[in-house]
Amino acid sequence: MAAAPVCQIFSFQDCKTSPDPIFEPPTAKWSYTPVPIVIDNGSFQTRADWAVSDSPRLVFRSVAARSRGAARSETQIGNDIANLEPLRWLLKSQFDRNVVVNFEIQELIFDYVFTHLGISSEGSVDHPIVLTEATCNPLHCRQMMSELLFECYHVPHVSYGVDALYSFYHNNALRNLQPPHTGIVLSSGYNCSHILPVINSRLDAVNCKRVNMAGGQAAAYLQRLLQLKYPGHLAAITLSRMEELLHEHSYTAVDYHEELEKWRSPDFYEREVHRMQLPFSGKVPGGCVSVEERQERRAQQLRRLQEINSRRREEKLQQDQERLDRLLAVQELLDNDLLDQFHKSLVELNMDSAEELQSYINKLQLVVDQGRQKLLHSDGAEGKTEELEQPMDEGDASVLMDPDFPEESLPEKHTNVDQPAFNMAEYHQLFVGTERLRCPETLFQPSLTGEDQMGLMEALQYVLARYTPEQQEELVNNVFLTGGNMKYPGMKERVERELLAMRPFQSQFKVCVASRLDLDAWCGAREWARDHPPGAGDAGWISRQEYEEKGGEYLSEHCASNIFVPLKINKTPSTRPAESSVTMTTTTGASLALTECSAADPEDS
């Protein structure tokens, strides 16, 4: 007979962060001085270091905590917050969805980065900055970011790039693929996911698609599932622990429905379910106690119940007696021939006649007498109970035994064998079964969470349909997965299965995964900074002079950047010389008619 499978019991790590040290400036040689600073400004984590480093030494959550009314110097950033849960209601991020909108928090994040990288120059940062930004970042957001970096920190150069594209080119270099690169990037982070087609080393921004489902939504969905499953542990099922569950214990099912069928098997469930042990106190109430202690506890509970019942009877008897006294007082008015006062009192009591009053008095008098008898009886019963609690000999016990009852109907006698103690550790365990695959599945089926939108692979199919068959072949031959929400085991196999279902018969495709899903974006930005130093004549850098001349929304394009679509101002001929009509076309194609009240310049006409 095969041995029963043993359930796996895991403990939550509940990792506590420690404050980051202040690092020394780099001493390595750099062909162009000063050394650039590379910042991967992610919605979940910020990663930053000098371009001469092999990996980022500053990695922290992109959040700030400051209570209302506190000074700016009291704000806690990133790893200064040892535990996020007690301060979660205070946490603020610079992001709204996937776009930076809160630039006050962004400034605090930059202060934290520059201070811990050892920059001691007061009032300025004399180093170029390589910064990641959102895909198709709105011009207003880039304008505010450039204004912050150039006006507040006085940086000499800034370069913007998309984190997923940095990771794409970094891994293409690792695979020794020569440019120009063509492929399609599936990126999933904390707030949203993207499908980014790349044609001849340039992002095809027109056909990019965003799916508003990623790691943050999966963690919230997992928290909701487990809180409904274990309502007794609501406070212990925190969002930080759910993120740990996703990162360490979840996986992507290659075939979701087939995998769910496997979980119907008891053996499969016992083998695959993960028991997550919640912290609990070692003191077990009602643990291994003797028979005498249990009898004493029962006696105490009995006395407590008797006291409660006796108190309730006394209160009820007092209320009935007060009402009876009031009715008797009204009857005395009739006996004393005070008829006006008597009829007025009857109206207040909602009674019609003296006979009805007498009937109520008789009934209430009976209730009061019965209440007094019950109270006396309960007092006598308490005395008998105290006598029964004393040890009895066999003769006394036989008197209490009813000879008419069969022996089988009598309650079982207490034995000296202790009942098994309550397992407090097992009570504080979360059985995580199908939740391990249901939450990552939200990336492919957002409808599981109630979202009415297409999943990642449906969006991919929609994007591919916008290209010719030849272009589709090129794109699917380099499908690249990146982002922290792609770390689930089985993700690559699931994408391959979905591609096999949507692509024509016997067509070829290739799926690759980033070597380090959460760090490759920073590594790609670092390599780009090494290969394209500022001042060497390469595109991609925005100088302070260009910022002042072309505006904060200006973007110098490069292989891993967004596409710059400038504001187009089309001047139309004006029939009235005193006024001119100007049409402004934004990146979304909208037009805004502006009327200038000043006189037109003669040279413009």
PDB file of C-alpha atoms in Angstrom, residues 165-399:
ATOM      1  CA  LEU A 165      12.991  47.723 -24.807  1.00  0.00           C
ATOM      2  CA  TYR A 166      16.187  48.050 -22.768  1.00  0.00           C
ATOM      3  CA  SER A 167      15.660  44.470 -21.607  1.00  0.00           C
ATOM      4  CA  PHE A 168      14.919  43.380 -25.197  1.00  0.00           C
ATOM      5  CA  TYR A 169      18.161  44.764 -26.621  1.00  0.00           C
ATOM      6  CA  HIS A 170      20.205  43.553 -23.657  1.00  0.00           C
ATOM      7  CA  ASN A 171      19.060  39.966 -24.194  1.00  0.00           C
ATOM      8  CA  ASN A 172      19.494  40.197 -27.962  1.00  0.00           C
ATOM      9  CA  ALA A 173      23.114  41.117 -27.293  1.00  0.00           C
ATOM     10  CA  LEU A 174      23.456  38.144 -24.939  1.00  0.00           C
ATOM     11  CA  ARG A 175      22.173  35.885 -27.740  1.00  0.00           C
ATOM     12  CA  ASN A 176      24.611  37.516 -30.203  1.00  0.00           C
ATOM     13  CA  LEU A 177      21.807  38.763 -32.441  1.00  0.00           C
ATOM     14  CA  GLN A 178      22.978  41.488 -34.743  1.00  0.00           C
ATOM     15  CA  PRO A 179      20.880  44.602 -35.382  1.00  0.00           C
ATOM     16  CA  PRO A 180      18.513  45.564 -36.825  1.00  0.00           C
ATOM     17  CA  HIS A 181      16.276  43.678 -34.430  1.00  0.00           C
ATOM     18  CA  THR A 182      12.701  42.692 -35.198  1.00  0.00           C
ATOM     19  CA  GLY A 183      10.429  41.015 -32.675  1.00  0.00           C
ATOM     20  CA  ILE A 184       7.548  41.469 -30.307  1.00  0.00           C
ATOM     21  CA  VAL A 185       7.944  42.152 -26.592  1.00  0.00           C
ATOM     22  CA  LEU A 186       5.448  40.928 -24.005  1.00  0.00           C
ATOM     23  CA  SER A 187       6.085  42.939 -20.876  1.00  0.00           C
ATOM     24  CA  SER A 188       4.152  42.562 -17.618  1.00  0.00           C
ATOM     25  CA  GLY A 189       5.017  44.548 -14.519  1.00  0.00           C
ATOM     26  CA  TYR A 190       3.117  45.690 -11.441  1.00  0.00           C
ATOM     27  CA  ASN A 191       0.416  47.991 -12.819  1.00  0.00           C
ATOM     28  CA  CYS A 192      -0.134  46.872 -16.412  1.00  0.00           C
ATOM     29  CA  SER A 193       1.160  44.748 -19.281  1.00  0.00           C
ATOM     30  CA  HIS A 194       2.231  45.753 -22.802  1.00  0.00           C
ATOM     31  CA  ILE A 195       2.575  44.238 -26.259  1.00  0.00           C
ATOM     32  CA  LEU A 196       5.386  46.115 -28.012  1.00  0.00           C
ATOM     33  CA  PRO A 197       6.141  45.294 -31.673  1.00  0.00           C
ATOM     34  CA  VAL A 198       9.650  46.217 -32.794  1.00  0.00           C
ATOM     35  CA  ILE A 199      10.342  46.592 -36.542  1.00  0.00           C
ATOM     36  CA  ASN A 200      13.953  47.073 -37.678  1.00  0.00           C
ATOM     37  CA  SER A 201      15.132  48.112 -34.218  1.00  0.00           C
ATOM     38  CA  ARG A 202      12.416  50.750 -33.755  1.00  0.00           C
ATOM     39  CA  LEU A 203       9.289  50.586 -31.687  1.00  0.00           C
ATOM     40  CA  ASP A 204       6.077  50.571 -33.713  1.00  0.00           C
ATOM     41  CA  ALA A 205       4.221  52.789 -31.274  1.00  0.00           C
ATOM     42  CA  VAL A 206       1.034  52.938 -33.348  1.00  0.00           C
ATOM     43  CA  ASN A 207       0.371  49.232 -32.831  1.00  0.00           C
ATOM     44  CA  CYS A 208       1.368  48.998 -29.147  1.00  0.00           C
ATOM     45  CA  LYS A 209      -1.327  47.697 -26.829  1.00  0.00           C
ATOM     46  CA  ARG A 210      -1.746  47.862 -23.084  1.00  0.00           C
ATOM     47  CA  VAL A 211      -3.571  45.342 -20.869  1.00  0.00           C
ATOM     48  CA  ASN A 212      -4.618  46.694 -17.477  1.00  0.00           C
ATOM     49  CA  MET A 213      -3.796  43.463 -15.684  1.00  0.00           C
ATOM     50  CA  ALA A 214      -0.472  42.676 -14.012  1.00  0.00           C
ATOM     51  CA  GLY A 215       1.106  41.707 -10.703  1.00  0.00           C
ATOM     52  CA  GLY A 216      -0.679  44.266  -8.557  1.00  0.00           C
ATOM     53  CA  GLN A 217      -4.120  43.113  -9.681  1.00  0.00           C
ATOM     54  CA  ALA A 218      -3.152  39.445  -9.249  1.00  0.00           C
ATOM     55  CA  ALA A 219      -1.991  40.095  -5.660  1.00  0.00           C
ATOM     56  CA  ALA A 220      -5.223  41.934  -4.819  1.00  0.00           C
ATOM     57  CA  TYR A 221      -7.251  39.077  -6.334  1.00  0.00           C
ATOM     58  CA  LEU A 222      -5.333  36.504  -4.279  1.00  0.00           C
ATOM     59  CA  GLN A 223      -5.903  38.527  -1.121  1.00  0.00           C
ATOM     60  CA  ARG A 224      -9.625  38.676  -1.817  1.00  0.00           C
ATOM     61  CA  LEU A 225      -9.816  34.922  -2.438  1.00  0.00           C
ATOM     62  CA  LEU A 226      -8.012  33.965   0.763  1.00  0.00           C
ATOM     63  CA  GLN A 227      -9.879  36.479   2.903  1.00  0.00           C
ATOM     64  CA  LEU A 228     -13.162  34.983   1.733  1.00  0.00           C
ATOM     65  CA  LYS A 229     -11.789  31.501   2.387  1.00  0.00           C
ATOM     66  CA  TYR A 230     -10.394  32.333   5.857  1.00  0.00           C
ATOM     67  CA  PRO A 231     -12.526  35.116   7.384  1.00  0.00           C
ATOM     68  CA  GLY A 232     -10.926  34.459  10.764  1.00  0.00           C
ATOM     69  CA  HIS A 233      -7.512  35.615   9.515  1.00  0.00           C
ATOM     70  CA  LEU A 234      -8.378  38.836   7.702  1.00  0.00           C
ATOM     71  CA  ALA A 235      -5.684  40.873   9.439  1.00  0.00           C
ATOM     72  CA  ALA A 236      -2.984  38.266   8.776  1.00  0.00           C
ATOM     73  CA  ILE A 237      -3.718  38.016   5.029  1.00  0.00           C
ATOM     74  CA  THR A 238      -1.797  41.135   4.070  1.00  0.00           C
ATOM     75  CA  LEU A 239      -0.959  42.381   0.595  1.00  0.00           C
ATOM     76  CA  SER A 240       2.779  41.930   1.219  1.00  0.00           C
ATOM     77  CA  ARG A 241       2.253  38.254   2.034  1.00  0.00           C
ATOM     78  CA  MET A 242       0.100  37.840  -1.052  1.00  0.00           C
ATOM     79  CA  GLU A 243       2.903  39.275  -3.179  1.00  0.00           C
ATOM     80  CA  GLU A 244       5.258  36.754  -1.578  1.00  0.00           C
ATOM     81  CA  LEU A 245       2.791  33.963  -2.356  1.00  0.00           C
ATOM     82  CA  LEU A 246       2.669  35.031  -5.990  1.00  0.00           C
ATOM     83  CA  HIS A 247       6.430  35.268  -6.382  1.00  0.00           C
ATOM     84  CA  GLU A 248       7.363  32.094  -4.512  1.00  0.00           C
ATOM     85  CA  HIS A 249       4.428  29.656  -4.696  1.00  0.00           C
ATOM     86  CA  SER A 250       2.367  30.383  -7.828  1.00  0.00           C
ATOM     87  CA  TYR A 251       2.726  28.975 -11.310  1.00  0.00           C
ATOM     88  CA  THR A 252       1.153  29.338 -14.738  1.00  0.00           C
ATOM     89  CA  ALA A 253      -0.874  26.413 -16.008  1.00  0.00           C
ATOM     90  CA  VAL A 254      -0.057  25.353 -19.572  1.00  0.00           C
ATOM     91  CA  ASP A 255      -3.679  24.209 -19.959  1.00  0.00           C
ATOM     92  CA  TYR A 256      -5.790  25.956 -17.334  1.00  0.00           C
ATOM     93  CA  HIS A 257      -8.901  23.759 -17.453  1.00  0.00           C
ATOM     94  CA  GLU A 258      -6.906  20.542 -17.622  1.00  0.00           C
ATOM     95  CA  GLU A 259      -4.863  21.641 -14.620  1.00  0.00           C
ATOM     96  CA  LEU A 260      -8.016  22.422 -12.639  1.00  0.00           C
ATOM     97  CA  GLU A 261      -9.260  18.895 -13.315  1.00  0.00           C
ATOM     98  CA  LYS A 262      -6.096  17.517 -11.741  1.00  0.00           C
ATOM     99  CA  TRP A 263      -6.903  19.363  -8.516  1.00  0.00           C
ATOM    100  CA  ARG A 264     -10.120  17.333  -8.212  1.00  0.00           C
ATOM    101  CA  SER A 265      -8.026  14.316  -7.262  1.00  0.00           C
ATOM    102  CA  PRO A 266      -7.527  14.064  -3.453  1.00  0.00           C
ATOM    103  CA  ASP A 267      -4.034  12.626  -3.922  1.00  0.00           C
ATOM    104  CA  PHE A 268      -3.043  15.454  -6.263  1.00  0.00           C
ATOM    105  CA  TYR A 269      -4.475  18.010  -3.853  1.00  0.00           C
ATOM    106  CA  GLU A 270      -2.608  16.592  -0.861  1.00  0.00           C
ATOM    107  CA  ARG A 271       0.605  16.503  -2.863  1.00  0.00           C
ATOM    108  CA  GLU A 272       0.407  19.964  -4.439  1.00  0.00           C
ATOM    109  CA  VAL A 273      -1.390  22.103  -1.859  1.00  0.00           C
ATOM    110  CA  HIS A 274       0.894  24.500  -0.014  1.00  0.00           C
ATOM    111  CA  ARG A 275       0.166  25.042   3.649  1.00  0.00           C
ATOM    112  CA  MET A 276       1.252  28.545   4.567  1.00  0.00           C
ATOM    113  CA  GLN A 277       1.909  28.870   8.282  1.00  0.00           C
ATOM    114  CA  LEU A 278       0.785  32.148   9.781  1.00  0.00           C
ATOM    115  CA  PRO A 279       2.531  33.420  12.919  1.00  0.00           C
ATOM    116  CA  PHE A 280       0.694  32.598  16.146  1.00  0.00           C
ATOM    117  CA  SER A 281       1.234  32.573  19.905  1.00  0.00           C
ATOM    118  CA  GLY A 282       2.638  29.397  21.433  1.00  0.00           C
ATOM    119  CA  LYS A 283       0.160  29.563  24.294  1.00  0.00           C
ATOM    120  CA  VAL A 284      -2.682  27.257  23.369  1.00  0.00           C
ATOM    121  CA  PRO A 285      -5.921  28.039  25.181  1.00  0.00           C
ATOM    122  CA  GLY A 286      -7.695  24.874  26.281  1.00  0.00           C
ATOM    123  CA  GLY A 287      -4.771  22.623  25.498  1.00  0.00           C
ATOM    124  CA  CYS A 288      -3.830  19.458  27.387  1.00  0.00           C
ATOM    125  CA  VAL A 289      -5.697  19.781  30.685  1.00  0.00           C
ATOM    126  CA  SER A 290      -6.758  17.214  33.206  1.00  0.00           C
ATOM    127  CA  VAL A 291     -10.295  15.950  33.806  1.00  0.00           C
ATOM    128  CA  GLU A 292     -10.492  17.826  37.119  1.00  0.00           C
ATOM    129  CA  GLU A 293      -9.564  21.117  35.425  1.00  0.00           C
ATOM    130  CA  ARG A 294     -12.221  20.629  32.756  1.00  0.00           C
ATOM    131  CA  GLN A 295     -14.824  19.878  35.434  1.00  0.00           C
ATOM    132  CA  GLU A 296     -13.828  23.000  37.328  1.00  0.00           C
ATOM    133  CA  ARG A 297     -14.153  25.106  34.162  1.00  0.00           C
ATOM    134  CA  ARG A 298     -17.597  23.659  33.490  1.00  0.00           C
ATOM    135  CA  ALA A 299     -18.655  24.430  37.053  1.00  0.00           C
ATOM    136  CA  GLN A 300     -17.433  28.010  36.687  1.00  0.00           C
ATOM    137  CA  GLN A 301     -19.318  28.407  33.416  1.00  0.00           C
ATOM    138  CA  LEU A 302     -22.470  26.994  35.033  1.00  0.00           C
ATOM    139  CA  ARG A 303     -22.256  29.414  37.933  1.00  0.00           C
ATOM    140  CA  ARG A 304     -21.686  32.300  35.530  1.00  0.00           C
ATOM    141  CA  LEU A 305     -24.758  31.359  33.496  1.00  0.00           C
ATOM    142  CA  GLN A 306     -26.845  31.031  36.646  1.00  0.00           C
ATOM    143  CA  GLU A 307     -25.743  34.471  37.775  1.00  0.00           C
ATOM    144  CA  ILE A 308     -26.642  35.971  34.405  1.00  0.00           C
ATOM    145  CA  ASN A 309     -30.078  34.327  34.390  1.00  0.00           C
ATOM    146  CA  SER A 310     -30.752  35.375  37.979  1.00  0.00           C
ATOM    147  CA  ARG A 311     -29.830  38.967  37.190  1.00  0.00           C
ATOM    148  CA  ARG A 312     -32.116  38.979  34.160  1.00  0.00           C
ATOM    149  CA  ARG A 313     -35.011  37.581  36.231  1.00  0.00           C
ATOM    150  CA  GLU A 314     -34.493  40.252  38.851  1.00  0.00           C
ATOM    151  CA  GLU A 315     -34.511  43.001  36.238  1.00  0.00           C
ATOM    152  CA  LYS A 316     -37.656  41.592  34.616  1.00  0.00           C
ATOM    153  CA  LEU A 317     -39.384  41.245  37.979  1.00  0.00           C
ATOM    154  CA  GLN A 318     -38.498  44.827  38.867  1.00  0.00           C
ATOM    155  CA  GLN A 319     -39.924  46.144  35.585  1.00  0.00           C
ATOM    156  CA  ASP A 320     -43.171  44.165  36.028  1.00  0.00           C
ATOM    157  CA  GLN A 321     -43.514  45.339  39.623  1.00  0.00           C
ATOM    158  CA  GLU A 322     -43.084  48.986  38.592  1.00  0.00           C
ATOM    159  CA  ARG A 323     -45.790  48.632  35.940  1.00  0.00           C
ATOM    160  CA  LEU A 324     -48.103  46.898  38.406  1.00  0.00           C
ATOM    161  CA  ASP A 325     -47.609  49.715  40.924  1.00  0.00           C
ATOM    162  CA  ARG A 326     -48.521  52.250  38.275  1.00  0.00           C
ATOM    163  CA  LEU A 327     -51.733  50.410  37.361  1.00  0.00           C
ATOM    164  CA  LEU A 328     -52.691  50.083  41.031  1.00  0.00           C
ATOM    165  CA  ALA A 329     -52.156  53.820  41.469  1.00  0.00           C
ATOM    166  CA  VAL A 330     -54.580  54.483  38.598  1.00  0.00           C
ATOM    167  CA  GLN A 331     -57.122  52.135  40.193  1.00  0.00           C
ATOM    168  CA  GLU A 332     -56.859  54.085  43.450  1.00  0.00           C
ATOM    169  CA  LEU A 333     -58.014  57.200  41.571  1.00  0.00           C
ATOM    170  CA  LEU A 334     -61.267  55.379  40.793  1.00  0.00           C
ATOM    171  CA  ASP A 335     -61.634  54.222  44.375  1.00  0.00           C
ATOM    172  CA  ASN A 336     -61.176  57.820  45.565  1.00  0.00           C
ATOM    173  CA  ASP A 337     -63.807  59.101  43.060  1.00  0.00           C
ATOM    174  CA  LEU A 338     -61.249  61.169  41.136  1.00  0.00           C
ATOM    175  CA  LEU A 339     -62.983  60.380  37.847  1.00  0.00           C
ATOM    176  CA  ASP A 340     -61.393  63.088  35.662  1.00  0.00           C
ATOM    177  CA  GLN A 341     -57.856  62.068  36.585  1.00  0.00           C
ATOM    178  CA  PHE A 342     -58.835  58.390  36.244  1.00  0.00           C
ATOM    179  CA  HIS A 343     -60.161  58.782  32.673  1.00  0.00           C
ATOM    180  CA  LYS A 344     -57.117  60.871  31.706  1.00  0.00           C
ATOM    181  CA  SER A 345     -54.811  58.134  33.011  1.00  0.00           C
ATOM    182  CA  LEU A 346     -56.792  55.497  31.103  1.00  0.00           C
ATOM    183  CA  VAL A 347     -56.240  57.446  27.882  1.00  0.00           C
ATOM    184  CA  GLU A 348     -52.486  57.594  28.589  1.00  0.00           C
ATOM    185  CA  LEU A 349     -52.484  53.816  29.165  1.00  0.00           C
ATOM    186  CA  ASN A 350     -54.461  53.291  25.929  1.00  0.00           C
ATOM    187  CA  MET A 351     -57.281  51.541  27.847  1.00  0.00           C
ATOM    188  CA  ASP A 352     -61.035  51.929  27.380  1.00  0.00           C
ATOM    189  CA  SER A 353     -62.630  50.969  30.687  1.00  0.00           C
ATOM    190  CA  ALA A 354     -62.089  50.111  34.340  1.00  0.00           C
ATOM    191  CA  GLU A 355     -62.777  46.426  33.544  1.00  0.00           C
ATOM    192  CA  GLU A 356     -59.840  46.353  31.092  1.00  0.00           C
ATOM    193  CA  LEU A 357     -57.658  47.962  33.743  1.00  0.00           C
ATOM    194  CA  GLN A 358     -58.643  45.338  36.283  1.00  0.00           C
ATOM    195  CA  SER A 359     -57.915  42.574  33.777  1.00  0.00           C
ATOM    196  CA  TYR A 360     -54.400  43.919  33.173  1.00  0.00           C
ATOM    197  CA  ILE A 361     -53.799  44.218  36.917  1.00  0.00           C
ATOM    198  CA  ASN A 362     -54.825  40.587  37.492  1.00  0.00           C
ATOM    199  CA  LYS A 363     -52.610  39.285  34.689  1.00  0.00           C
ATOM    200  CA  LEU A 364     -49.627  41.379  35.768  1.00  0.00           C
ATOM    201  CA  GLN A 365     -50.058  40.346  39.388  1.00  0.00           C
ATOM    202  CA  LEU A 366     -49.903  36.710  38.276  1.00  0.00           C
ATOM    203  CA  VAL A 367     -46.721  37.376  36.276  1.00  0.00           C
ATOM    204  CA  VAL A 368     -45.076  39.091  39.264  1.00  0.00           C
ATOM    205  CA  ASP A 369     -45.970  36.193  41.592  1.00  0.00           C
ATOM    206  CA  GLN A 370     -44.585  33.646  39.121  1.00  0.00           C
ATOM    207  CA  GLY A 371     -41.390  35.696  38.705  1.00  0.00           C
ATOM    208  CA  ARG A 372     -40.818  35.738  42.449  1.00  0.00           C
ATOM    209  CA  GLN A 373     -41.328  31.990  42.643  1.00  0.00           C
ATOM    210  CA  LYS A 374     -38.854  31.403  39.780  1.00  0.00           C
ATOM    211  CA  LEU A 375     -36.328  33.663  41.471  1.00  0.00           C
ATOM    212  CA  LEU A 376     -36.669  31.767  44.757  1.00  0.00           C
ATOM    213  CA  HIS A 377     -36.459  28.472  42.902  1.00  0.00           C
ATOM    214  CA  SER A 378     -33.294  29.528  41.082  1.00  0.00           C
ATOM    215  CA  ASP A 379     -31.689  30.571  44.349  1.00  0.00           C
ATOM    216  CA  GLY A 380     -32.479  27.182  45.785  1.00  0.00           C
ATOM    217  CA  ALA A 381     -31.146  25.468  42.660  1.00  0.00           C
ATOM    218  CA  GLU A 382     -27.840  27.307  43.018  1.00  0.00           C
ATOM    219  CA  GLY A 383     -27.498  25.931  46.521  1.00  0.00           C
ATOM    220  CA  LYS A 384     -28.226  22.426  45.276  1.00  0.00           C
ATOM    221  CA  THR A 385     -25.705  22.884  42.510  1.00  0.00           C
ATOM    222  CA  GLU A 386     -23.026  23.817  45.008  1.00  0.00           C
ATOM    223  CA  GLU A 387     -23.883  20.680  46.972  1.00  0.00           C
ATOM    224  CA  LEU A 388     -23.672  18.581  43.819  1.00  0.00           C
ATOM    225  CA  GLU A 389     -20.218  19.946  43.134  1.00  0.00           C
ATOM    226  CA  GLN A 390     -19.014  18.267  46.329  1.00  0.00           C
ATOM    227  CA  PRO A 391     -17.718  14.676  46.044  1.00  0.00           C
ATOM    228  CA  MET A 392     -20.533  12.086  46.243  1.00  0.00           C
ATOM    229  CA  ASP A 393     -20.426   8.513  47.416  1.00  0.00           C
ATOM    230  CA  GLU A 394     -22.041   5.656  45.523  1.00  0.00           C
ATOM    231  CA  GLY A 395     -25.286   5.908  47.527  1.00  0.00           C
ATOM    232  CA  ASP A 396     -25.799   9.584  46.691  1.00  0.00           C
ATOM    233  CA  ALA A 397     -25.012   8.917  43.084  1.00  0.00           C
ATOM    234  CA  SER A 398     -27.549   6.111  42.930  1.00  0.00           C
ATOM    235  CA  VAL A 399     -30.265   8.451  44.194  1.00  0.00           C
TER     236      VAL A 399
END
